[in-house]
Coordinates of C-alpha atoms in Angstrom, one line a residue:
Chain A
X1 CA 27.6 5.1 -13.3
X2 CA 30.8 3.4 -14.2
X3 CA 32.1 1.3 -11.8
X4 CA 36.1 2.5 -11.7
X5 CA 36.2 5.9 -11.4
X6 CA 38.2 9.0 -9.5
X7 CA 35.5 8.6 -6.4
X8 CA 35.2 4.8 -5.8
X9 CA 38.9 4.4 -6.7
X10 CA 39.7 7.0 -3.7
X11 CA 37.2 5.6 -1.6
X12 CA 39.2 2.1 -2.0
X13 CA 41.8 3.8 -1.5
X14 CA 40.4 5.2 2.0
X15 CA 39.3 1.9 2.9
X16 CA 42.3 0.1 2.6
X17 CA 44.2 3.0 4.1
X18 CA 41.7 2.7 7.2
X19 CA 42.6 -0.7 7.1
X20 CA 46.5 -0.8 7.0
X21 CA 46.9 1.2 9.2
X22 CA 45.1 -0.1 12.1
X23 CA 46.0 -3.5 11.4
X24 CA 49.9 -2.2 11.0
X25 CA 49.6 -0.8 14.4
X26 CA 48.1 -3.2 15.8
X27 CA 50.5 -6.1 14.8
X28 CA 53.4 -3.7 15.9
X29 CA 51.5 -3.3 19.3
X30 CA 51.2 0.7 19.3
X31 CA 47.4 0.1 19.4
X32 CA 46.4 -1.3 22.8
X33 CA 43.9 -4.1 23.0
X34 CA 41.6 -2.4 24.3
X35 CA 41.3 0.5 21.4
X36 CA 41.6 -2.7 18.6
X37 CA 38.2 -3.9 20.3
X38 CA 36.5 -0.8 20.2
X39 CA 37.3 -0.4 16.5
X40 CA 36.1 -4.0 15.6
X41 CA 33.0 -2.8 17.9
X42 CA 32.7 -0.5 16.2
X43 CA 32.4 -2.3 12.3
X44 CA 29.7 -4.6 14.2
X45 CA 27.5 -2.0 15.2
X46 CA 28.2 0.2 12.0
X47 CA 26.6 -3.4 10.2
X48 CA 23.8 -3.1 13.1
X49 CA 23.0 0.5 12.6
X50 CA 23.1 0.6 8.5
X51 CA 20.6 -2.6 8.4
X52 CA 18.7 -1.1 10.6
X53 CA 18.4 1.9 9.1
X54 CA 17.3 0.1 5.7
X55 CA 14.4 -1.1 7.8
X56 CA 13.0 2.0 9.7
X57 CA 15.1 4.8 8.1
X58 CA 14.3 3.8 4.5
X59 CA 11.2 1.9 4.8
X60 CA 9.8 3.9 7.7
X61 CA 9.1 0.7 10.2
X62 CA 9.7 1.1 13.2
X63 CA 11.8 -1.7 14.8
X64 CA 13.2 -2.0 18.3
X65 CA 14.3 -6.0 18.3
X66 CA 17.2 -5.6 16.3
X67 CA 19.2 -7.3 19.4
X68 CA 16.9 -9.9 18.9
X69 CA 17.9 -10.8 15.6
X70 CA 21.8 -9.7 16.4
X71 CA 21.7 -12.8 19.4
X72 CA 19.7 -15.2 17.4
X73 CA 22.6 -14.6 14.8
X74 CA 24.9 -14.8 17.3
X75 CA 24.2 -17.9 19.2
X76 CA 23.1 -19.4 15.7
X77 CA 26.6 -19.4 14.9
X78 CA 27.9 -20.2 18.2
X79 CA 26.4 -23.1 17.7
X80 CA 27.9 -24.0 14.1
X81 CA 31.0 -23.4 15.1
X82 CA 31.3 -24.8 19.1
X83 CA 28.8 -27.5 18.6
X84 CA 28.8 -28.4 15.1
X85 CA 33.2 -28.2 14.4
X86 CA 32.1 -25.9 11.7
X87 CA 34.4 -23.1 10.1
X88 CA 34.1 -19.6 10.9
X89 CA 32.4 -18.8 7.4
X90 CA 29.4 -21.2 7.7
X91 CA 29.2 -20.1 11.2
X92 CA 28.4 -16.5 10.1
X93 CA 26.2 -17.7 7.0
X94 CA 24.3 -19.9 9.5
X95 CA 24.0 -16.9 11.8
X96 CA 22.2 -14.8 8.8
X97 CA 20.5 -17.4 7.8
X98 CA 18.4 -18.2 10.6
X99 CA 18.1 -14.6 12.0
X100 CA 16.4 -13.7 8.6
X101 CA 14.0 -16.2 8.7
X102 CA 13.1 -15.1 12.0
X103 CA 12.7 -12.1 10.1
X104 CA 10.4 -13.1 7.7
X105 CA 8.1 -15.1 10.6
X106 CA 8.0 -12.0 12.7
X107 CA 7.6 -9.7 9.5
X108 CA 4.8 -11.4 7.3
X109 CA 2.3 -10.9 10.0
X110 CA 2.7 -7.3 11.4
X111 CA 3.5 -5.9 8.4
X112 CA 0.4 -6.4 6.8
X113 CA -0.8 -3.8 9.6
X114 CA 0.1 -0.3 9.6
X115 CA 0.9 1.6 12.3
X116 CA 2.9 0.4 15.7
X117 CA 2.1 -3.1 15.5
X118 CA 6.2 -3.9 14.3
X119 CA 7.7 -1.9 17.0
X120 CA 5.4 -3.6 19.4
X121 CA 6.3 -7.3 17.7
X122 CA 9.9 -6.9 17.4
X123 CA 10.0 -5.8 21.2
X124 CA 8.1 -8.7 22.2
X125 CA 10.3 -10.7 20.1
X126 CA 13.8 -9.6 21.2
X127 CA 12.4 -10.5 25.2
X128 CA 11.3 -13.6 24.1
X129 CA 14.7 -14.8 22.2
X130 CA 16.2 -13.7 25.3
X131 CA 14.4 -15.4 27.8
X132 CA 14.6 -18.8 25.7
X133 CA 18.4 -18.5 25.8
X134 CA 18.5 -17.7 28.9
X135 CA 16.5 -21.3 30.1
X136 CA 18.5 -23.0 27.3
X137 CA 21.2 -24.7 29.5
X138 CA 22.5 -26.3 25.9
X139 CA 23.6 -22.8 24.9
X140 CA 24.9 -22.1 28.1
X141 CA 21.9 -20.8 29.6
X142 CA 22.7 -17.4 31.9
X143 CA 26.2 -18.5 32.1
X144 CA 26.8 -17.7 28.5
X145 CA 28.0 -19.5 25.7
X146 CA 32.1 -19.9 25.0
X147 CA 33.4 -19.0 21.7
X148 CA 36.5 -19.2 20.4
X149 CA 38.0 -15.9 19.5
X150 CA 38.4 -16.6 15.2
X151 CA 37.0 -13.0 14.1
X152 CA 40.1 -10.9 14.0
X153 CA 40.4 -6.8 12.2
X154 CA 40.5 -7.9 9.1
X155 CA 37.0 -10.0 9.0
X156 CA 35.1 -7.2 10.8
X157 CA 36.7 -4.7 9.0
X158 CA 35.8 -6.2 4.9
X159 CA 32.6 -7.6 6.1
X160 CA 31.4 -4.4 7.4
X161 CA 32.9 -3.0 4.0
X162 CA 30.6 -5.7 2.2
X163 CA 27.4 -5.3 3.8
X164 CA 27.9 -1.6 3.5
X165 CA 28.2 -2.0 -0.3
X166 CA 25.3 -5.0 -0.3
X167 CA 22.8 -2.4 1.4
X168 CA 23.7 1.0 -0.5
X169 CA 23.2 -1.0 -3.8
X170 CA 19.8 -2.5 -2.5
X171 CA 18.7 1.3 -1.6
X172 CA 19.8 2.5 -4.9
X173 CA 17.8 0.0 -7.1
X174 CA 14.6 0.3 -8.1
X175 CA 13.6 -2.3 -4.6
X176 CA 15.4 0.3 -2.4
X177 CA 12.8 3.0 -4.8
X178 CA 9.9 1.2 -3.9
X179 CA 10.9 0.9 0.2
X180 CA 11.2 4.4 0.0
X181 CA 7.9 4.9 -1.6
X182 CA 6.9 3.2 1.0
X183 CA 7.8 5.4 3.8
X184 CA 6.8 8.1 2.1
X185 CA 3.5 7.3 1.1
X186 CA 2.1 4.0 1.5
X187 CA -1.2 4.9 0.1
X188 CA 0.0 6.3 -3.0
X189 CA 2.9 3.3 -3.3
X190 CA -0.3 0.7 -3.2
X191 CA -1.9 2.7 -6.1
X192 CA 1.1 2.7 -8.1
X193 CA 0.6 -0.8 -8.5
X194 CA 3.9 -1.5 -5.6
X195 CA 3.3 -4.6 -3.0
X196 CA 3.7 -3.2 0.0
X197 CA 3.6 -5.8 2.1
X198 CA 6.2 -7.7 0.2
X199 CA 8.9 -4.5 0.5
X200 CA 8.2 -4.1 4.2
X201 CA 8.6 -7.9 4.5
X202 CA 11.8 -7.7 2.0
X203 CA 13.4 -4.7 4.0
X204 CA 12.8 -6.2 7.0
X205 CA 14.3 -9.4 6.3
X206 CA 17.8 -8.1 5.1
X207 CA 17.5 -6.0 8.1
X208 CA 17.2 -8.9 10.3
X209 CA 19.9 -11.0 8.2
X210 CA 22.7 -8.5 8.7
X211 CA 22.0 -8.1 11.7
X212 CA 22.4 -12.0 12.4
X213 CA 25.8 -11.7 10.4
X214 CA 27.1 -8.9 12.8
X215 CA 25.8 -10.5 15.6
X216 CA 27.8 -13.5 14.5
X217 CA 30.8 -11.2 14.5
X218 CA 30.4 -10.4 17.5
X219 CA 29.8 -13.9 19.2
X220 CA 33.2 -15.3 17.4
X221 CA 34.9 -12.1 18.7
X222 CA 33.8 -11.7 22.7
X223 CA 35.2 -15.3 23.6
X224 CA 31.6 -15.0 25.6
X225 CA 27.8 -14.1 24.3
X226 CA 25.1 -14.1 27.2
X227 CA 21.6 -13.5 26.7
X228 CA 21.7 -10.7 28.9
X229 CA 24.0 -9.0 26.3
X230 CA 21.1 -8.6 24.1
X231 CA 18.8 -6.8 26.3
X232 CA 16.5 -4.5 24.7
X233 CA 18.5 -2.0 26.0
X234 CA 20.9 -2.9 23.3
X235 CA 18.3 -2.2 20.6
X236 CA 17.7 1.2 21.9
X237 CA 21.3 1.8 21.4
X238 CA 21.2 0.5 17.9
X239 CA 17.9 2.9 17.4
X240 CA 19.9 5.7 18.9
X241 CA 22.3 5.2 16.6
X242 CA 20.2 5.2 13.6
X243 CA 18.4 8.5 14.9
X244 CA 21.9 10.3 15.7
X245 CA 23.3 9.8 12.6
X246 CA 19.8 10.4 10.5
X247 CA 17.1 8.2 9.5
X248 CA 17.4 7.3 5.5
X249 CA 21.3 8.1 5.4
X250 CA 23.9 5.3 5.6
X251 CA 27.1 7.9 6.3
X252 CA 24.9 9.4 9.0
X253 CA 24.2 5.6 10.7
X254 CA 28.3 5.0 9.8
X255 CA 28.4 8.1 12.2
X256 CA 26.1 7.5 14.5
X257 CA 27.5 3.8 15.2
X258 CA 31.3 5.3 15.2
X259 CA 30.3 8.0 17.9
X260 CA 27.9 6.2 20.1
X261 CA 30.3 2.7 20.3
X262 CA 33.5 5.4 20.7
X263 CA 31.3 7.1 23.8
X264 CA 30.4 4.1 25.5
X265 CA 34.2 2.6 25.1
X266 CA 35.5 5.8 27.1
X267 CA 32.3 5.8 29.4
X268 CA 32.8 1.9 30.2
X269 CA 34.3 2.9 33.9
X270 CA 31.0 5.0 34.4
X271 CA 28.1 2.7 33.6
X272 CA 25.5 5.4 35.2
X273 CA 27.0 8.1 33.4
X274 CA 27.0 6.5 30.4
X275 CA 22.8 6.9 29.9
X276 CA 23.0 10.3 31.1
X277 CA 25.3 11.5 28.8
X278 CA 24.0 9.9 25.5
X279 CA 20.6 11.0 27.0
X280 CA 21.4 14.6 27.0
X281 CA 23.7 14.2 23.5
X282 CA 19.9 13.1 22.2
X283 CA 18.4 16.0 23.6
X284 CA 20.5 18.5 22.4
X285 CA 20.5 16.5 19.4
X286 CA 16.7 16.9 19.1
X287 CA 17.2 20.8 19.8
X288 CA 19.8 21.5 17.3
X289 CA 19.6 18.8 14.5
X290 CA 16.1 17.2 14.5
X291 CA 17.2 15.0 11.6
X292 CA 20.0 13.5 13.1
X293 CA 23.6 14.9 12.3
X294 CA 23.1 13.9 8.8
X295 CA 19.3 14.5 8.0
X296 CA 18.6 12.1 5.1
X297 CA 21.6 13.4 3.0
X298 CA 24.5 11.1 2.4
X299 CA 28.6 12.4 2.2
X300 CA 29.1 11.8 -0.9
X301 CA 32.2 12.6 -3.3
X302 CA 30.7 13.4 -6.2
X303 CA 32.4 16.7 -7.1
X304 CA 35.1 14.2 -8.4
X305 CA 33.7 13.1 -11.0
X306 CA 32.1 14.9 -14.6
X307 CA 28.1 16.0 -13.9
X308 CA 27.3 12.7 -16.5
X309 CA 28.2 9.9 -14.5
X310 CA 26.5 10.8 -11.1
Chain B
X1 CA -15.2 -1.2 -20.2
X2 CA -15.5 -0.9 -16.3
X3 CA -18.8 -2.0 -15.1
X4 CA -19.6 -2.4 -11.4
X5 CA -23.0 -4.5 -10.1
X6 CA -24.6 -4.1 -7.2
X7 CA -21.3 -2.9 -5.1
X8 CA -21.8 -2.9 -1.2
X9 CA -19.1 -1.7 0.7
X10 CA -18.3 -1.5 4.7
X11 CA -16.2 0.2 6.7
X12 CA -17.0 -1.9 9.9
X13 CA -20.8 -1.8 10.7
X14 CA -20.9 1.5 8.6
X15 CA -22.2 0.7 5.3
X16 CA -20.8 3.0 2.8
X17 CA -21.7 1.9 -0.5
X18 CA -25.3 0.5 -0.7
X19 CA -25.7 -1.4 -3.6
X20 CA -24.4 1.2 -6.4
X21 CA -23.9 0.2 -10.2
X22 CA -22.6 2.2 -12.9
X23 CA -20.4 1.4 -15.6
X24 CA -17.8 3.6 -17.7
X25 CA -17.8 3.0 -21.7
X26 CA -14.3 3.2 -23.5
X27 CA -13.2 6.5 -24.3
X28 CA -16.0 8.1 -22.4
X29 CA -15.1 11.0 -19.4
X30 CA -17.6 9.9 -16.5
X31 CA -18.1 11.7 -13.7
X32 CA -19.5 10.8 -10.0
X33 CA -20.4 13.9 -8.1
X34 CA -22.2 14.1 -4.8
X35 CA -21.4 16.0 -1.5
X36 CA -18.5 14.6 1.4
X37 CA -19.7 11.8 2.9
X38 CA -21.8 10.3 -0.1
X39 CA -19.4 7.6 -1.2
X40 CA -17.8 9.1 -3.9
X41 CA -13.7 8.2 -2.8
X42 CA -15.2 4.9 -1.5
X43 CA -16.1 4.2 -5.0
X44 CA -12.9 4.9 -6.3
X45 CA -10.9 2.9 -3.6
X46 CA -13.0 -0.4 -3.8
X47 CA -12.2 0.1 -8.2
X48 CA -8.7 0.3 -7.3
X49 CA -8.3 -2.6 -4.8
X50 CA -7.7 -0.5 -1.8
X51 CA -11.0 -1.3 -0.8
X52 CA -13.3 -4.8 -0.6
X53 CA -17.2 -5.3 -1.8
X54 CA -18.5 -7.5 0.4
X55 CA -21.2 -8.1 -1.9
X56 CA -21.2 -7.3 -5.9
X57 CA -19.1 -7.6 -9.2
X58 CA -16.6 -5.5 -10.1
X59 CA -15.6 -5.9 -14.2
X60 CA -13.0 -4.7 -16.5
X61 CA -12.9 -5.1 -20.2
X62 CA -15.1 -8.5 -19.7
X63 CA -12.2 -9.5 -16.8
X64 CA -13.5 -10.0 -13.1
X65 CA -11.6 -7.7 -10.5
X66 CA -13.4 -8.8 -7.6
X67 CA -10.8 -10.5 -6.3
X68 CA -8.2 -8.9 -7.9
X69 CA -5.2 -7.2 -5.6
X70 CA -4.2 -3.6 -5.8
X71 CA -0.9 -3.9 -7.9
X72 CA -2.5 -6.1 -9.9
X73 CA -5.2 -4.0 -10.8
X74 CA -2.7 -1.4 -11.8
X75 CA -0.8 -3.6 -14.6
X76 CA -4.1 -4.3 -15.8
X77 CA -4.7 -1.3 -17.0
X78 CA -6.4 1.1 -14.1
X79 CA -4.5 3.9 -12.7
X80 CA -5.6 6.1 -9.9
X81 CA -4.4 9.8 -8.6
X82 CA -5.5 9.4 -5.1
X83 CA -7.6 12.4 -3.0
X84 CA -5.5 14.8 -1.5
X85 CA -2.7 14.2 -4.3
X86 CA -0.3 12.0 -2.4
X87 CA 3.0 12.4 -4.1
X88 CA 6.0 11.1 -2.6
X89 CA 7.6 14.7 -1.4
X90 CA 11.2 14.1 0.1
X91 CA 11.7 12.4 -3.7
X92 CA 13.1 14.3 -6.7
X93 CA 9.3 14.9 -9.7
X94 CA 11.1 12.5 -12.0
X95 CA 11.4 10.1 -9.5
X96 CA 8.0 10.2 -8.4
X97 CA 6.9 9.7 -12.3
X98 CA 9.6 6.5 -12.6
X99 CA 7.6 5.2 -9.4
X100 CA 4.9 6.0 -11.5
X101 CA 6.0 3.3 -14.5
X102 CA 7.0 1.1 -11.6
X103 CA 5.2 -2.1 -12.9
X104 CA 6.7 -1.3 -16.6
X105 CA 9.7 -3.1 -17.9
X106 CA 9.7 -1.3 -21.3
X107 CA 12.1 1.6 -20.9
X108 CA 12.1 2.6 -24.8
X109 CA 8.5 3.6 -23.8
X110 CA 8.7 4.3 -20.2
X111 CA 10.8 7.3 -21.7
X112 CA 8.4 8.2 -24.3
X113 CA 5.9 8.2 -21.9
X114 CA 7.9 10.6 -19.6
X115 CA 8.5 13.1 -22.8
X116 CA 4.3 12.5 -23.2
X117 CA 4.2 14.0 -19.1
X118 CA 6.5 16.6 -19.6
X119 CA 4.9 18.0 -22.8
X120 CA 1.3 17.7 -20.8
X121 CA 3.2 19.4 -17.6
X122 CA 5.8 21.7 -18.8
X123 CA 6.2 22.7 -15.2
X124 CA 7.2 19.5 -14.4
X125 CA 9.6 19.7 -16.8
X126 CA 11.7 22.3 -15.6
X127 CA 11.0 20.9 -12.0
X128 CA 12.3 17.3 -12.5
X129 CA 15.4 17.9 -10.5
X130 CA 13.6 19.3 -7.5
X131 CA 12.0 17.6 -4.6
X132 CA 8.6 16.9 -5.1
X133 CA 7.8 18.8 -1.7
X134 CA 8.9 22.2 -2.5
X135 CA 6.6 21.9 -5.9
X136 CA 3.1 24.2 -5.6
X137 CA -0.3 22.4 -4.7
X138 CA -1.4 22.8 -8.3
X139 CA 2.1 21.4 -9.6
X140 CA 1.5 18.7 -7.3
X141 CA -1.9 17.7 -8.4
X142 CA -0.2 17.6 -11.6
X143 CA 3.1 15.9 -10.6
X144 CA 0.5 13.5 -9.0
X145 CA -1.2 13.0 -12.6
X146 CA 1.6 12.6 -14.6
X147 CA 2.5 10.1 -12.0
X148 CA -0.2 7.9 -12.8
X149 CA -0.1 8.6 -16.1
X150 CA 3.2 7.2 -16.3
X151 CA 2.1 3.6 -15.7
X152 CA 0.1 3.5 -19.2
X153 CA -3.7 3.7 -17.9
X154 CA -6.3 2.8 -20.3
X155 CA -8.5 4.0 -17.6
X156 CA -7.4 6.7 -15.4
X157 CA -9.5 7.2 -11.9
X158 CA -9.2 11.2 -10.5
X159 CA -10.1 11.9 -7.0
X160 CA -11.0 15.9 -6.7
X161 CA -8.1 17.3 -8.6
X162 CA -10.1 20.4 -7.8
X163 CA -9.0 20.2 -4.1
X164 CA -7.7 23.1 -2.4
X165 CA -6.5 24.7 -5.7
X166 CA -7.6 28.2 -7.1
X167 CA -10.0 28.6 -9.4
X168 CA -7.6 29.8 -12.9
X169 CA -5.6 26.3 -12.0
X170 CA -8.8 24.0 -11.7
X171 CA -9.4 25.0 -15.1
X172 CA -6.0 24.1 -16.3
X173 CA -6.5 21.0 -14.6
X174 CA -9.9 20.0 -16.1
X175 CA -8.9 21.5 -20.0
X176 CA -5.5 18.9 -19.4
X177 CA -7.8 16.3 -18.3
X178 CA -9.5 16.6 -21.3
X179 CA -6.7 16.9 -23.1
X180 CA -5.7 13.3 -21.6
X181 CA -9.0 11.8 -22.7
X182 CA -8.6 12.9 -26.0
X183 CA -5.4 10.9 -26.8
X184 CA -7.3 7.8 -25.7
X185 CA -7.3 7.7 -21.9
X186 CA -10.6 6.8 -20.4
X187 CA -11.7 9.1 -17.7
X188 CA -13.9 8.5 -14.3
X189 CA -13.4 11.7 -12.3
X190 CA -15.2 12.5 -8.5
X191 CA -15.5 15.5 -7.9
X192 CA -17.8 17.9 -5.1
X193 CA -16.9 21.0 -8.1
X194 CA -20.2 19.4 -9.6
X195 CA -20.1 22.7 -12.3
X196 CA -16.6 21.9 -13.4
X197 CA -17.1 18.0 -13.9
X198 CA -20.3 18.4 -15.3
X199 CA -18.8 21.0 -18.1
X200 CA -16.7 18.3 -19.0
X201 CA -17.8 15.0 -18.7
X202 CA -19.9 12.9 -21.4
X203 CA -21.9 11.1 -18.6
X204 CA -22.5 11.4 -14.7
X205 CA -23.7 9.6 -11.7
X206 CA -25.4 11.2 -8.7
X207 CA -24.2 10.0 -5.2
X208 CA -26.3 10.4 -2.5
X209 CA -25.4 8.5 1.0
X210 CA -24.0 5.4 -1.1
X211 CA -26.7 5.2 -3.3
X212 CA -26.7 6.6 -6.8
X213 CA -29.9 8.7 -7.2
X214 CA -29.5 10.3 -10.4
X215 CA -27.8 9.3 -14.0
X216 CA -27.6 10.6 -17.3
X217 CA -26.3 13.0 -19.8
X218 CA -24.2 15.6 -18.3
X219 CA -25.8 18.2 -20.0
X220 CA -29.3 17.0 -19.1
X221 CA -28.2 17.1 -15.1
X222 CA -27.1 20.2 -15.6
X223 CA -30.4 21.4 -16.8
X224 CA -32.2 19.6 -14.2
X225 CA -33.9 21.6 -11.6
X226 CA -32.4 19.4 -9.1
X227 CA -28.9 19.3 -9.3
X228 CA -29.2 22.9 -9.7
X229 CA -30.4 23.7 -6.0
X230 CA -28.4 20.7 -5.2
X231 CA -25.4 20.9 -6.2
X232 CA -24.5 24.2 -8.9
X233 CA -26.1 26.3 -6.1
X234 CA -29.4 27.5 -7.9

């Protein structure tokens, strides 16, 4: 596939369109505040939803900590960037970095097992993170942790853009082959001569790194992170997310992220509500589109370009 | 070329292999037939790596494989079609056959090898651009051994490729296995079809609650008195 053709050059295109014109209007002051945050919400969860997707859409492993990872990225960088002086960037990369070796310590265990054991670990785990924060009076403790506001638009737009690109290209190579194989068949994977372990593990762990990055985001955005922010509530919503839009389809989580952070942005005055009604959009989810609104099909452009170079 | 000594295998307290030795010459078909329960997939799992001995060898070509994990086993040469087929069915046939070569960084003769499949499988030819799911059961048992195939076996391990299929496309199946083992590929098939295996192996092993109870010339057991009201059905 050539890298500059009619479809990615459109897509660009799109992109910077997207882009322009929310940054124009929000420079000139047409865009309210409050409509600005929900968009740059809404690039943080789409990084949430896609990584997590790679990990139980893709791979087929269920995971319900991702909140855990997204606060240990969060105050990792916090910490950087308050405590240490240190720029925005190595704040972020700091954030990754430690939320993906969480990853892997959480990962190389349970994933030798089959079966629930992950969901069960990575629930356990995002508690745990939480609680510790929450008795770490360093970090803030249940106060929260301040943060200067440095993460404008333009970062969470291009690094949601970015991570997008980094996690399509891993499901496309012959790595992203083997986590499907995975999912589909572990059996027949481990008798094609395919570790595994060491995919689960590797899927799990860029999972759990993005997830730190976009829970860096978000901590250099909010002025404020508190533990109680990362509730495991918050990974159901990242799950529900995932399901909406599809397991095993990046537009789908793009979707799912969009719609759910879009919903809960118009349902902030009615916290109650706002269960019920992504409860029942679930429901009738399950009723009418039991593989999400996308299945595991991506929107793709491809009529644009010659049959060859798909 | 694969020998096994003395192989004793558990599944928790249940012990499911009980001390069974056989070995497989290069070039040979070999065949291990017995009724469900007598150890027959057990035997192919613990070969593969899936499985552990807790006590006995397990050789290939002079090499060890006691110890030897599961993907490892594979790029040594020892490719398995597991029971029940097993193909990866929300994935296009061709790329369940490049999952297939997954451990092969050749790609002059990972293609070669794909034109060897397709001329095997026709079917799967003219199939490659569907999902594996939609194919038939027989056109996944042989989607399933073109699969394996694809990773360059010198010795290729079937589990019941007779399973669930009709009789007209077991006997495809077993006239393309021994089309297979004619270009070079050594065979060791289970099977409960104990007519069908026996018709075409060299050599087979009896299987009898973990234990091997009966060896020889295939031709020979299937004269003998006792695998006929055993196993052919009179």
């Amino acid at each position: 596939m050539k890298l500059f053709n009619l479809k990615n050059a459109l897509i660009l295109a799109a992109l910077i369109a997207v882009y322009a014109i929310v940054q124009m209007t929000a420079v000139a002051g047409t865009l309210s505040p409050f409509y600005l945050m929900t968009l740059v919400l809404v690039c943080v969860y789409i990084i949430l939803s896609v990584s997590l997707n790679l990990i139980t859409g893709y791979t087929g492993q269920l995971a319900i900590g991702h909140a855990g990872f997204m606060s240990i990225g969060a105050y990792a960088s916090a910490f950087i960037v308050v405590k240490m002086q240190g720029s925005l960037i190595s704040g972020l990369l700091f954030g990754a970095l430690i939320a993906a070796i969480a990853g892997i310590i959480i990962g190389v265990p349970t994933l030798r097992l089959r079966g629930d054991y992950l969901a069960i670990a990575t629930l356990g785990m995002g508690e745990i993170v939480r609680i510790i924060l929450l008795n770490t009076d360093y970090l803030g403790g249940a106060t929260g942790f301040s943060v200067p506001k440095s993460v404008d638009w333009t970062w969470a737009f291009w690094i949601m853009v970015v991570s997008v690109v980094i996690i399509r290209n891993f499901i496309n190579s012959s790595h992203g082959r083997a986590c499907i194989s995975v999912r589909e068949n572990e059996i027949a994977a481990e008798a094609m001569g395919i570790n595994t372990t060491k995919y689960k593990v590797m899927a799990f762990t860029i999972g759990a790194m993005f997830a730190g990055l976009a829970g860096g985001l978000y901590a250099n955005y909010m002025y404020i992170i508190q533990p109680m922010s990362f509730s495991f509530l918050k990974s159901f919503d990242i799950l529900a997310m995932v399901v909406l839009g599809g397991l095993g389809s990046i537009t789908g989580s793009i979707i799912g992220a969009g719609l759910m952070t879009i919903l809960s942005a118009y349902l902030a005055n009615f916290p109650e509500m706002r269960m019920v009604i992504i409860a029942v959009l679930l429901i009738l989810l399950m009723i009418f589109r039991p593989n999400g609104i996308m299945g595991n099909k991506e929107f793709k452009l491809n009529f644009l370009i010659s049959k060859k170079e798909r | 070329m694969l020998t096994l000594n003395n192989i004793n295998v558990y599944y928790g307290a249940i012990h499911a292999l009980k001390g069974i030795s056989f070995e497989v010459n290069k070039g040979e078909i070999v065949t291990l037939i017995g009724s469900n329960g007598a150890g027959k997939s057990t035997c192919l799992k613990t070969i593969s790596g899936l499985l552990r001995p807790k006590e006995g060898t397990l050789s290939f070509k002079g090499n060890d494989l006691t110890a030897v994990s599961a993907p490892e086993i594979v790029s040594r040469g020892i490719s398995q079609v597991p029971e029940g087929r097993r193909i990866f069915a929300n994935m296009l046939v061709s790329e369940n056959l490049d999952l297939g070569a997954y451990l092969r960084k050749d790609k002059a003769g990972i293609k070669e090898d794909m034109e060897k499949v397709f001329s095997l499988f026709p079917r799967l030819k003219e199939r490659r651009r569907q999902l594996a799911g939609t194919l038939s059961g027989g056109e996944q048992q042989m989607l399933a051994m073109g699969r394996a195939l694809m990773s360059k076996p010198e010795l290729l391990l079937l589990d019941e490729p007779s399973m669930g299929l009709a009789p007209i496309l077991v006997k495809q199946i077993f006239s393309i296995i021994q089309e297979i083992n004619s270009l070079g590929t050594t065979i060791l098939l289970v099977e409960q079809n104990a007519r069908m295996a026996l018709s075409i192996a060299n050599r087979a092993y009896v299987l009898e609650t973990g234990k091997i109870v009966l060896s020889g010339d295939s031709k020979e057991l299937m004269e003998s008195e006792e695998i006929r009201k055993a196993y052919l059905g009179g």
